[in-house]
CSV table of C-alpha atoms in Angstrom, one decimal:
chain,number,residue,atom,x,y,z
A,1,UNK,CA,3.9,15.7,49.7
A,2,UNK,CA,2.1,15.6,53.0
A,3,UNK,CA,-1.6,15.8,53.0
A,4,UNK,CA,-2.5,19.2,54.4
A,5,UNK,CA,-5.5,17.8,56.0
A,6,UNK,CA,-3.2,15.4,57.9
A,7,UNK,CA,-0.5,17.2,59.7
A,8,UNK,CA,0.9,13.9,61.0
A,9,UNK,CA,1.5,12.5,57.5
A,10,UNK,CA,5.1,12.1,56.7
A,11,UNK,CA,6.6,13.3,53.5
A,12,UNK,CA,6.5,10.6,50.8
A,13,UNK,CA,10.3,10.5,50.3
A,14,UNK,CA,10.7,9.8,54.1
A,15,UNK,CA,8.4,6.9,54.4
A,16,UNK,CA,9.3,4.3,51.6
A,17,UNK,CA,11.2,1.3,52.3
A,18,UNK,CA,13.5,2.0,49.4
A,19,UNK,CA,14.7,5.0,51.4
A,20,UNK,CA,18.5,5.0,51.4
A,21,UNK,CA,20.1,5.1,54.8
A,22,UNK,CA,22.0,8.2,54.2
A,23,UNK,CA,18.5,9.9,53.3
A,24,UNK,CA,17.8,13.2,55.1
A,25,UNK,CA,14.2,14.2,55.0
A,26,UNK,CA,13.4,17.8,54.1
A,27,UNK,CA,13.2,19.9,57.2
A,28,UNK,CA,14.6,17.3,59.4
A,29,UNK,CA,17.3,18.3,61.9
A,30,UNK,CA,18.4,14.8,62.8
A,31,UNK,CA,19.7,12.0,60.6
A,32,UNK,CA,18.8,8.3,61.1
A,33,UNK,CA,21.3,7.9,63.7
A,34,UNK,CA,19.9,10.7,65.6
A,35,UNK,CA,22.9,13.0,65.1
A,36,UNK,CA,21.9,16.6,64.8
A,37,UNK,CA,22.4,17.9,61.3
A,38,UNK,CA,24.3,21.0,60.4
A,39,UNK,CA,24.0,21.1,56.7
A,40,UNK,CA,22.8,24.3,55.4
A,41,UNK,CA,20.0,24.6,52.8
A,42,UNK,CA,22.4,25.4,49.8
A,43,UNK,CA,24.7,22.5,50.9
A,44,UNK,CA,21.8,20.2,51.2
A,45,UNK,CA,20.6,21.1,47.7
A,46,UNK,CA,24.1,20.6,46.3
A,47,UNK,CA,24.3,17.2,48.1
A,48,UNK,CA,21.0,16.2,46.6
A,49,UNK,CA,22.0,17.3,43.1
A,50,UNK,CA,25.0,15.1,43.5
A,51,UNK,CA,23.0,12.1,44.5
A,52,UNK,CA,20.7,12.5,41.6
A,53,UNK,CA,23.5,12.5,39.1
A,54,UNK,CA,24.9,9.5,40.7
A,55,UNK,CA,21.6,7.8,40.6
A,56,UNK,CA,21.2,8.7,37.0
A,57,UNK,CA,24.6,7.3,36.1
A,58,UNK,CA,23.9,4.1,38.0
A,59,UNK,CA,20.4,3.8,36.4
A,60,UNK,CA,19.2,3.3,39.9
A,61,UNK,CA,15.4,4.1,39.3
A,62,UNK,CA,14.3,3.3,43.0
A,63,UNK,CA,16.7,5.8,44.1
A,64,UNK,CA,15.7,8.4,41.4
A,65,UNK,CA,12.1,8.0,42.8
A,66,UNK,CA,13.3,8.7,46.3
A,67,UNK,CA,15.5,11.6,45.4
A,68,UNK,CA,13.2,13.4,43.0
A,69,UNK,CA,10.3,12.9,45.5
A,70,UNK,CA,12.8,14.5,48.1
A,71,UNK,CA,13.4,17.4,45.8
A,72,UNK,CA,9.6,17.8,45.3
A,73,UNK,CA,9.0,17.8,49.1
A,74,UNK,CA,11.8,20.3,49.6
A,75,UNK,CA,10.4,22.6,46.9
A,76,UNK,CA,6.9,22.3,48.4
A,77,UNK,CA,8.3,23.1,51.8
A,78,UNK,CA,9.9,26.2,50.2
A,79,UNK,CA,6.7,27.3,48.7
A,80,UNK,CA,7.8,26.6,45.2
A,81,UNK,CA,4.8,24.8,43.7
A,82,UNK,CA,6.2,24.7,40.2
A,83,UNK,CA,9.4,23.2,41.2
A,84,UNK,CA,7.6,20.6,43.4
A,85,UNK,CA,5.5,19.6,40.3
A,86,UNK,CA,8.6,19.4,38.2
A,87,UNK,CA,10.5,17.1,40.5
A,88,UNK,CA,7.3,15.0,41.3
A,89,UNK,CA,6.9,14.5,37.6
A,90,UNK,CA,10.2,13.0,37.5
A,91,UNK,CA,9.6,11.0,40.5
A,92,UNK,CA,6.4,9.7,38.9
A,93,UNK,CA,8.0,8.9,35.6
A,94,UNK,CA,10.7,6.7,37.3
A,95,UNK,CA,8.1,5.2,39.6
A,96,UNK,CA,6.1,4.2,36.6
A,97,UNK,CA,9.2,2.7,34.9
A,98,UNK,CA,10.3,0.8,37.9
A,99,UNK,CA,6.9,-0.4,39.1
A,100,UNK,CA,7.4,1.5,42.4
A,101,UNK,CA,4.2,1.8,44.4
A,102,UNK,CA,4.7,5.5,45.0
A,103,UNK,CA,3.7,6.1,41.4
A,104,UNK,CA,0.0,6.1,42.5
A,105,UNK,CA,0.4,8.6,45.2
A,106,UNK,CA,2.5,10.8,43.0
A,107,UNK,CA,-0.2,10.6,40.3
A,108,UNK,CA,-2.8,11.5,42.8
A,109,UNK,CA,-0.8,14.8,43.8
A,110,UNK,CA,-0.2,15.7,40.2
A,111,UNK,CA,-3.8,15.1,39.3
A,112,UNK,CA,-4.9,17.2,42.1
A,113,UNK,CA,-2.6,20.1,41.0
A,114,UNK,CA,-4.1,19.8,37.6
A,115,UNK,CA,-1.0,18.5,36.1
A,116,UNK,CA,-1.9,15.0,35.2
A,117,UNK,CA,-4.6,13.0,33.7
B,1,UNK,CA,16.7,-6.2,-13.4
B,2,UNK,CA,13.0,-5.2,-13.0
B,3,UNK,CA,10.8,-8.2,-12.7
B,4,UNK,CA,7.9,-7.7,-15.2
B,5,UNK,CA,4.4,-9.1,-15.3
B,6,UNK,CA,5.4,-11.1,-18.2
B,7,UNK,CA,8.1,-12.8,-16.1
B,8,UNK,CA,5.5,-13.5,-13.3
B,9,UNK,CA,3.0,-14.8,-15.7
B,10,UNK,CA,5.6,-17.4,-16.8
B,11,UNK,CA,5.9,-18.4,-13.1
B,12,UNK,CA,2.1,-18.8,-12.6
B,13,UNK,CA,1.9,-21.1,-15.8
B,14,UNK,CA,1.0,-24.8,-15.1
B,15,UNK,CA,3.9,-26.6,-13.5
B,16,UNK,CA,4.5,-28.4,-16.8
B,17,UNK,CA,5.3,-25.2,-18.6
B,18,UNK,CA,6.2,-22.7,-15.8
B,19,UNK,CA,9.6,-21.2,-15.3
B,20,UNK,CA,10.9,-20.3,-11.8
B,21,UNK,CA,11.2,-16.7,-10.4
B,22,UNK,CA,13.7,-14.8,-12.3
B,23,UNK,CA,17.2,-14.0,-10.9
B,24,UNK,CA,16.3,-10.5,-9.7
B,25,UNK,CA,13.9,-12.0,-7.2
B,26,UNK,CA,17.0,-13.5,-5.5
B,27,UNK,CA,19.7,-10.8,-5.9
B,28,UNK,CA,18.2,-7.4,-6.5
B,29,UNK,CA,18.0,-5.1,-3.4
B,30,UNK,CA,15.2,-3.1,-5.2
B,31,UNK,CA,13.3,-6.3,-5.6
B,32,UNK,CA,13.9,-7.2,-2.1
B,33,UNK,CA,12.3,-4.0,-0.9
B,34,UNK,CA,9.4,-4.7,-3.3
B,35,UNK,CA,8.9,-8.2,-1.8
B,36,UNK,CA,9.0,-6.8,1.8
B,37,UNK,CA,5.8,-4.8,0.9
B,38,UNK,CA,4.0,-7.2,-1.4
B,39,UNK,CA,4.9,-10.6,0.1
B,40,UNK,CA,5.7,-10.0,3.7
B,41,UNK,CA,3.8,-7.0,5.0
B,42,UNK,CA,0.6,-7.8,3.0
B,43,UNK,CA,0.4,-11.3,4.5
B,44,UNK,CA,0.9,-13.2,7.8
B,45,UNK,CA,4.7,-13.5,8.3
B,46,UNK,CA,6.5,-15.2,10.9
B,47,UNK,CA,8.1,-12.6,13.3
B,48,UNK,CA,9.4,-14.3,16.3
B,49,UNK,CA,8.7,-17.1,18.8
B,50,UNK,CA,6.3,-16.5,21.7
B,51,UNK,CA,9.1,-17.9,23.9
B,52,UNK,CA,11.1,-14.8,23.0
B,53,UNK,CA,9.0,-12.9,25.6
B,54,UNK,CA,7.9,-15.7,27.9
B,55,UNK,CA,7.0,-13.8,31.1
B,56,UNK,CA,4.9,-10.8,32.0
B,57,UNK,CA,6.8,-7.6,31.5
B,58,UNK,CA,9.1,-9.1,28.9
B,59,UNK,CA,9.9,-6.9,25.9
B,60,UNK,CA,12.1,-7.7,23.0
B,61,UNK,CA,13.0,-5.6,20.0
B,62,UNK,CA,12.8,-7.3,16.6
B,63,UNK,CA,14.0,-5.7,13.4
B,64,UNK,CA,12.0,-7.2,10.6
B,65,UNK,CA,12.8,-6.2,7.1
B,66,UNK,CA,13.8,-2.8,8.2
B,67,UNK,CA,10.7,-2.4,10.5
B,68,UNK,CA,11.5,-1.9,14.1
B,69,UNK,CA,9.0,-3.8,16.0
B,70,UNK,CA,8.5,-4.7,19.7
B,71,UNK,CA,7.3,-7.8,21.3
B,72,UNK,CA,5.6,-7.0,24.6
B,73,UNK,CA,3.9,-9.3,27.2
B,74,UNK,CA,1.6,-7.4,29.5
B,75,UNK,CA,0.8,-8.0,33.2
B,76,UNK,CA,-2.0,-10.4,32.3
B,77,UNK,CA,0.4,-12.5,30.0
B,78,UNK,CA,-1.1,-11.2,26.7
B,79,UNK,CA,1.6,-11.0,24.1
B,80,UNK,CA,1.4,-8.0,21.6
B,81,UNK,CA,3.5,-6.6,18.8
B,82,UNK,CA,3.9,-2.8,18.4
B,83,UNK,CA,6.0,-0.6,16.4
B,84,UNK,CA,9.1,0.0,18.5
B,85,UNK,CA,8.8,3.8,18.3
B,86,UNK,CA,7.5,6.6,20.6
B,87,UNK,CA,4.5,8.5,19.4
B,88,UNK,CA,6.2,11.7,20.2
B,89,UNK,CA,9.3,12.1,18.0
B,90,UNK,CA,9.6,8.7,16.7
B,91,UNK,CA,12.4,7.6,19.0
B,92,UNK,CA,13.3,3.9,19.2
B,93,UNK,CA,11.7,2.8,22.6
B,94,UNK,CA,13.5,-0.4,23.4
B,95,UNK,CA,17.0,-1.4,22.3
B,96,UNK,CA,17.5,-4.7,24.2
B,97,UNK,CA,15.4,-7.3,25.5
B,98,UNK,CA,14.3,-6.8,29.1
B,99,UNK,CA,11.8,-7.8,31.8
B,100,UNK,CA,10.2,-4.5,32.7
B,101,UNK,CA,8.7,-3.9,36.2
B,102,UNK,CA,5.9,-1.7,34.6
B,103,UNK,CA,6.1,0.9,32.0
B,104,UNK,CA,8.1,1.5,28.8
B,105,UNK,CA,9.8,4.8,29.2
B,106,UNK,CA,11.0,6.5,26.1
B,107,UNK,CA,14.6,7.4,26.6
B,108,UNK,CA,14.2,10.8,25.0
B,109,UNK,CA,11.5,12.8,26.7
B,110,UNK,CA,10.1,10.1,28.8
B,111,UNK,CA,6.8,9.6,27.5
B,112,UNK,CA,5.7,6.4,29.3
B,113,UNK,CA,3.5,3.4,27.9
B,114,UNK,CA,2.0,0.6,29.5
B,115,UNK,CA,2.9,-2.9,28.4
B,116,UNK,CA,-0.5,-3.1,26.6
B,117,UNK,CA,0.4,0.0,24.6
B,118,UNK,CA,-1.6,2.7,26.4
B,119,UNK,CA,0.2,6.1,26.8
B,120,UNK,CA,0.4,6.6,30.5
B,121,UNK,CA,2.1,9.9,30.9
B,122,UNK,CA,3.6,12.8,28.9
B,123,UNK,CA,6.0,14.6,31.2
B,124,UNK,CA,6.2,18.4,30.8
B,125,UNK,CA,4.2,18.3,27.7
B,126,UNK,CA,2.2,21.3,28.7
B,127,UNK,CA,5.2,23.1,30.1
B,128,UNK,CA,7.6,22.3,33.1
B,129,UNK,CA,5.7,20.2,35.6
B,130,UNK,CA,2.5,20.0,33.5
B,131,UNK,CA,2.1,16.7,32.0
B,132,UNK,CA,-1.1,17.1,29.9
B,133,UNK,CA,-2.2,19.4,27.1
B,134,UNK,CA,-5.5,19.7,25.3
B,135,UNK,CA,-3.8,18.8,22.0
B,136,UNK,CA,-2.3,15.6,23.3
B,137,UNK,CA,-5.0,13.0,23.5
B,138,UNK,CA,-3.5,10.0,25.1
B,139,UNK,CA,-6.3,7.7,24.1
B,140,UNK,CA,-5.1,8.3,20.5
B,141,UNK,CA,-1.4,8.2,21.2
B,142,UNK,CA,-0.9,4.7,22.4
B,143,UNK,CA,1.7,2.5,20.8
B,144,UNK,CA,0.9,1.4,17.2
B,145,UNK,CA,0.0,-2.0,17.6
B,146,UNK,CA,0.6,-4.5,14.6
B,147,UNK,CA,-1.9,-7.3,14.0
B,148,UNK,CA,-0.4,-10.5,15.5
B,149,UNK,CA,-1.4,-14.1,16.2
B,150,UNK,CA,0.3,-16.9,18.0
B,151,UNK,CA,0.1,-20.4,16.7
B,152,UNK,CA,2.5,-23.3,17.1
B,153,UNK,CA,4.8,-21.0,19.2
B,154,UNK,CA,5.2,-18.6,16.4
B,155,UNK,CA,4.2,-15.0,16.5
B,156,UNK,CA,2.7,-14.1,13.1
B,157,UNK,CA,2.2,-10.5,12.1
B,158,UNK,CA,0.4,-8.7,9.3
B,159,UNK,CA,2.0,-5.4,9.0
B,160,UNK,CA,-0.3,-3.6,6.5
B,161,UNK,CA,-3.4,-4.7,8.5
B,162,UNK,CA,-5.3,-5.7,5.4
B,163,UNK,CA,-4.8,-9.5,5.4
B,164,UNK,CA,-7.8,-11.8,6.3
B,165,UNK,CA,-7.8,-13.1,9.8
B,166,UNK,CA,-5.0,-15.4,10.6
B,167,UNK,CA,-7.5,-18.1,11.5
B,168,UNK,CA,-9.0,-17.8,8.0
B,169,UNK,CA,-5.5,-17.7,6.3
B,170,UNK,CA,-4.3,-20.8,8.2
B,171,UNK,CA,-7.5,-22.6,8.3
B,172,UNK,CA,-6.7,-25.3,5.8
B,173,UNK,CA,-3.5,-26.3,7.5
B,174,UNK,CA,-5.0,-26.0,11.0
B,175,UNK,CA,-7.8,-28.4,9.9
B,176,UNK,CA,-5.2,-30.7,8.3
B,177,UNK,CA,-3.1,-30.6,11.5
B,178,UNK,CA,-6.1,-30.5,14.1
B,179,UNK,CA,-4.6,-33.4,16.0
B,180,UNK,CA,-1.6,-31.2,16.6
B,181,UNK,CA,-3.5,-28.0,17.5
B,182,UNK,CA,-2.4,-28.1,21.1
B,183,UNK,CA,0.1,-26.4,23.4
B,184,UNK,CA,3.7,-27.1,22.6
B,185,UNK,CA,6.4,-27.0,25.3
B,186,UNK,CA,9.5,-25.4,23.8
B,187,UNK,CA,12.8,-26.3,25.6
B,188,UNK,CA,15.6,-23.6,25.4
B,189,UNK,CA,17.9,-26.4,24.4
B,190,UNK,CA,15.8,-27.1,21.4
B,191,UNK,CA,16.4,-23.7,19.9
B,192,UNK,CA,19.3,-22.9,17.5
B,193,UNK,CA,20.0,-20.6,14.6
B,194,UNK,CA,21.7,-20.9,11.3
B,195,UNK,CA,23.0,-18.1,9.1
B,196,UNK,CA,22.9,-18.9,5.4
B,197,UNK,CA,24.1,-17.0,2.3
B,198,UNK,CA,20.9,-17.2,0.4
B,199,UNK,CA,17.7,-15.6,-0.4
B,200,UNK,CA,14.9,-16.7,2.0
B,201,UNK,CA,12.9,-18.2,-0.9
B,202,UNK,CA,15.4,-20.8,-1.6
B,203,UNK,CA,15.1,-22.1,1.9
B,204,UNK,CA,11.2,-22.4,1.3
B,205,UNK,CA,11.8,-24.2,-2.0
B,206,UNK,CA,14.2,-26.6,-0.7
B,207,UNK,CA,12.0,-27.4,2.4
B,208,UNK,CA,8.8,-27.9,0.3
B,209,UNK,CA,10.0,-30.9,-1.8
B,210,UNK,CA,11.1,-34.5,-1.0
B,211,UNK,CA,13.0,-34.7,-4.4
B,212,UNK,CA,16.3,-33.9,-2.9
B,213,UNK,CA,16.0,-36.1,0.1
B,214,UNK,CA,18.0,-39.2,-1.1
B,215,UNK,CA,20.7,-37.0,-2.6
B,216,UNK,CA,21.1,-34.5,0.1
B,217,UNK,CA,20.1,-36.5,3.2
B,218,UNK,CA,21.2,-40.1,2.2
B,219,UNK,CA,20.9,-41.1,5.9
B,220,UNK,CA,17.2,-41.0,5.4
B,221,UNK,CA,17.2,-43.7,2.7
B,222,UNK,CA,17.5,-46.4,5.3
B,223,UNK,CA,14.1,-45.8,6.7
B,224,UNK,CA,12.2,-43.0,4.9
B,225,UNK,CA,12.6,-43.7,1.2
B,226,UNK,CA,11.7,-41.2,-1.6
B,227,UNK,CA,8.6,-43.4,-2.3
B,228,UNK,CA,7.4,-42.9,1.2
B,229,UNK,CA,6.8,-39.3,0.6
B,230,UNK,CA,4.0,-37.3,-0.9
B,231,UNK,CA,3.4,-33.7,-1.9
B,232,UNK,CA,1.2,-31.2,0.0
B,233,UNK,CA,-0.3,-28.4,-2.0
B,234,UNK,CA,-2.7,-25.7,-0.9
B,235,UNK,CA,-2.4,-22.9,-3.6
B,236,UNK,CA,-2.4,-19.5,-1.8
B,237,UNK,CA,-1.3,-20.6,1.7
B,238,UNK,CA,1.0,-23.5,2.0
B,239,UNK,CA,2.9,-26.4,0.5
B,240,UNK,CA,5.3,-29.1,1.5
B,241,UNK,CA,5.7,-32.9,1.8
B,242,UNK,CA,4.8,-35.6,4.1
B,243,UNK,CA,6.2,-39.2,4.8
B,244,UNK,CA,4.5,-42.2,5.8
B,245,UNK,CA,7.7,-43.6,7.4
B,246,UNK,CA,8.4,-41.5,10.3
B,247,UNK,CA,10.5,-43.4,12.8
B,248,UNK,CA,10.7,-41.8,16.3
B,249,UNK,CA,14.0,-41.5,18.0
B,250,UNK,CA,15.0,-44.0,20.6
B,251,UNK,CA,16.8,-43.1,23.9
B,252,UNK,CA,19.9,-45.4,24.7
B,253,UNK,CA,17.6,-47.0,27.4
B,254,UNK,CA,15.0,-47.7,24.7
B,255,UNK,CA,12.5,-44.9,25.8
B,256,UNK,CA,10.7,-42.8,23.3
B,257,UNK,CA,9.3,-39.3,23.7
B,258,UNK,CA,5.7,-39.4,24.8
B,259,UNK,CA,3.2,-39.2,21.8
B,260,UNK,CA,-0.1,-37.6,21.5
B,261,UNK,CA,-2.8,-40.0,22.7
B,262,UNK,CA,-5.5,-41.0,20.3
B,263,UNK,CA,-4.0,-40.1,17.1
B,264,UNK,CA,-5.2,-41.5,13.7
B,265,UNK,CA,-3.3,-44.2,12.2
B,266,UNK,CA,-1.9,-41.8,9.6
B,267,UNK,CA,0.1,-40.1,12.3
B,268,UNK,CA,1.4,-43.4,13.9
B,269,UNK,CA,3.9,-43.7,11.0
B,270,UNK,CA,3.6,-40.4,9.3
B,271,UNK,CA,5.0,-36.9,9.6
B,272,UNK,CA,4.5,-33.7,7.6
B,273,UNK,CA,6.7,-30.7,6.6
B,274,UNK,CA,4.9,-27.7,5.4
B,275,UNK,CA,6.0,-24.1,4.5
B,276,UNK,CA,3.1,-21.7,5.7
B,277,UNK,CA,3.8,-18.8,3.3
B,278,UNK,CA,5.8,-16.8,3.2
B,279,UNK,CA,8.5,-17.6,5.7
B,280,UNK,CA,7.6,-20.2,8.4
B,281,UNK,CA,8.5,-23.8,7.8
B,282,UNK,CA,6.7,-26.2,10.2
B,283,UNK,CA,7.2,-29.9,10.9
B,284,UNK,CA,4.8,-32.2,13.0
B,285,UNK,CA,5.3,-35.6,14.3
B,286,UNK,CA,3.4,-37.6,16.9
B,287,UNK,CA,6.0,-36.8,19.6
B,288,UNK,CA,7.3,-33.4,18.7
B,289,UNK,CA,7.0,-30.4,16.2
B,290,UNK,CA,9.3,-27.7,15.0
B,291,UNK,CA,9.2,-24.3,13.5
B,292,UNK,CA,11.8,-22.5,11.4
B,293,UNK,CA,11.5,-18.9,11.1
B,294,UNK,CA,13.2,-17.6,8.0
B,295,UNK,CA,14.3,-14.0,8.9
B,296,UNK,CA,15.5,-12.3,5.6
B,297,UNK,CA,18.5,-10.1,6.3
B,298,UNK,CA,18.9,-9.0,2.6
B,299,UNK,CA,18.4,-10.4,-0.8
B,300,UNK,CA,21.3,-12.9,-0.2
B,301,UNK,CA,21.3,-13.5,3.5
B,302,UNK,CA,18.9,-15.3,5.7
B,303,UNK,CA,18.9,-16.2,9.4
B,304,UNK,CA,17.1,-19.5,10.2
B,305,UNK,CA,15.7,-19.6,13.8
B,306,UNK,CA,14.7,-23.1,14.8
B,307,UNK,CA,12.6,-24.1,17.8
B,308,UNK,CA,11.6,-27.7,18.8
B,309,UNK,CA,8.6,-28.2,20.9
B,310,UNK,CA,7.1,-31.2,22.6
B,311,UNK,CA,3.4,-32.1,23.1
B,312,UNK,CA,4.1,-33.4,26.6
B,313,UNK,CA,5.6,-30.9,29.2
B,314,UNK,CA,7.1,-33.8,31.0
B,315,UNK,CA,9.8,-33.8,28.2
B,316,UNK,CA,11.1,-30.5,29.5
B,317,UNK,CA,12.2,-32.4,32.6
B,318,UNK,CA,15.9,-32.9,33.2
B,319,UNK,CA,15.6,-36.7,32.8
B,320,UNK,CA,14.7,-36.1,29.1
B,321,UNK,CA,17.6,-33.6,28.5
B,322,UNK,CA,19.9,-36.1,26.8
B,323,UNK,CA,17.2,-37.2,24.4
B,324,UNK,CA,16.2,-33.7,23.7
B,325,UNK,CA,19.8,-32.9,23.0
B,326,UNK,CA,20.0,-35.8,20.5
B,327,UNK,CA,16.9,-34.7,18.8
B,328,UNK,CA,18.0,-31.1,18.4
B,329,UNK,CA,21.4,-32.3,17.2
B,330,UNK,CA,19.7,-34.6,14.7
B,331,UNK,CA,17.7,-31.8,13.2
B,332,UNK,CA,20.6,-29.4,13.1
B,333,UNK,CA,22.5,-31.9,11.3
B,334,UNK,CA,19.6,-32.2,8.7
B,335,UNK,CA,19.2,-28.6,8.2
B,336,UNK,CA,22.9,-28.0,8.1
B,337,UNK,CA,23.0,-30.5,5.2
B,338,UNK,CA,20.7,-28.3,3.3
B,339,UNK,CA,23.0,-25.2,3.4
B,340,UNK,CA,25.3,-26.1,0.6
B,341,UNK,CA,22.3,-26.5,-1.6
B,342,UNK,CA,20.5,-23.3,-0.9
B,343,UNK,CA,23.8,-21.3,-0.9
B,344,UNK,CA,24.7,-23.1,-4.2
B,345,UNK,CA,21.4,-22.1,-5.6
B,346,UNK,CA,22.0,-18.5,-4.5
B,347,UNK,CA,25.5,-18.4,-6.3
B,348,UNK,CA,23.6,-20.0,-9.4
B,349,UNK,CA,21.2,-17.0,-9.4
B,350,UNK,CA,24.0,-14.8,-10.6
B,351,UNK,CA,24.2,-16.5,-13.8
B,352,UNK,CA,22.6,-13.9,-16.2
B,353,UNK,CA,21.5,-16.5,-18.7
B,354,UNK,CA,19.6,-18.6,-16.2
B,355,UNK,CA,15.8,-18.3,-16.9
B,356,UNK,CA,14.6,-19.3,-13.5
B,357,UNK,CA,14.7,-23.0,-14.2
B,358,UNK,CA,12.0,-25.7,-14.8
B,359,UNK,CA,10.1,-27.8,-12.4
B,360,UNK,CA,9.5,-31.5,-12.4
B,361,UNK,CA,5.7,-31.6,-12.6
B,362,UNK,CA,5.7,-34.7,-10.4
B,363,UNK,CA,8.3,-33.9,-7.7
B,364,UNK,CA,8.6,-30.1,-7.6
B,365,UNK,CA,4.9,-29.1,-7.6
B,366,UNK,CA,5.1,-27.9,-4.0
B,367,UNK,CA,7.9,-25.6,-4.9
B,368,UNK,CA,6.0,-24.3,-7.9
B,369,UNK,CA,3.0,-23.8,-5.7
B,370,UNK,CA,5.2,-21.6,-3.6
B,371,UNK,CA,6.6,-19.8,-6.7
B,372,UNK,CA,3.1,-19.1,-8.0
B,373,UNK,CA,2.0,-17.6,-4.8
B,374,UNK,CA,4.9,-15.2,-4.7
B,375,UNK,CA,4.4,-14.3,-8.3
B,376,UNK,CA,0.6,-13.6,-7.5
B,377,UNK,CA,1.5,-11.4,-4.5
B,378,UNK,CA,3.9,-9.5,-6.6
B,379,UNK,CA,1.2,-8.9,-9.3
B,380,UNK,CA,-1.2,-7.5,-6.8
B,381,UNK,CA,-1.6,-3.8,-7.2
B,382,UNK,CA,0.2,-1.8,-4.6
């Protein structure tokens, strides 16, 4: 979800204070402890899916926002705009539900893409 | 079992000749459904207490005569009542009381509503990842709001949307009780519920009249005799009774609850107990007030929700807690003393040969006033 006009802007999913400590930003090659990551893309995706399922089961909306935003960022990085919109829609919904300030930025992105009002 | 216009005309006759409402009005499920429309949904009915959703973000589902409703207090503190259903496929939105950080999310397809009822988003409504569609006009698809009004801590609703404004409906009582038209502080320890095996109307009837007091509440005889009481009748809106011998409760250390300053002499020794039709029973005294919501659960079952409020917020302090507890216990005992009466009348309503009964023209006229109002509502064309 980086602003294309601002190459320094970090992905939304990597900047929020609700960020879980085990979070791995899309495209990152190091984790928070600075360890080099060796997870392959398919493995990362499976890990994300598992986290999403766990967050749904726990009703942890803050984490759902983070993880869906991450999925949106990954999809965007992979050039899949439709998937990015899908995941960011979910992130937006759970941000609305939980009063998460990321709702506004997600809304702006969806609006810019012609997918929201 | 059908209640006919002839039956209702007999109820509306002058009190000297009138009969009470017929048995079917108390026992027949079909009549209960008719009454929901004609008596409750067409007028201003008590739904809940404002204290049920005290803080911004609070939502509470309330099932009212089969109608799924939702109390919701928005970020600005405005309390509203909505149908508790999503505008999409009619899914129930909220199953349990909660304090929401922001939006109400439908658990089915995640349409989201702001707490003021506006439809905020409709995910994937135009296909995956597309949350808008020309056919889905959000401005027209907010939560369906039910007319509501808060007075004396009670949330009143008018479900059919056709009743006069609440201020108009309750104008006479508000004028009568102008001295008490001020904020009430409700303490959680002043709220309790009673479940009674009777039709809701029997609780109104019993509340309206003082005739039963010396027999059912003999403890009152020592300080508030039958002759200290008087009738209150405002055909079309309310009726009840008053006393000229209200005696405030004393704490063990001799303290009394703070009273409203500058009251007329009438209220120094007086108190009044009025049913604002159909289902809210109110009582006012110089130091406190209470409201009883009659929540009909069926033709022969009613939940009474009682809340006691004080005119001085200081009374909510810890130092007044023992006194508040005594006051709540005193009222609970009084209301419990009435249970055998209303349940006994309910049993009596299964006697096929009972014709609805007669009224004392002197002592029962507030009850007849209520019966006549119900009869009039039932005679209104649908």
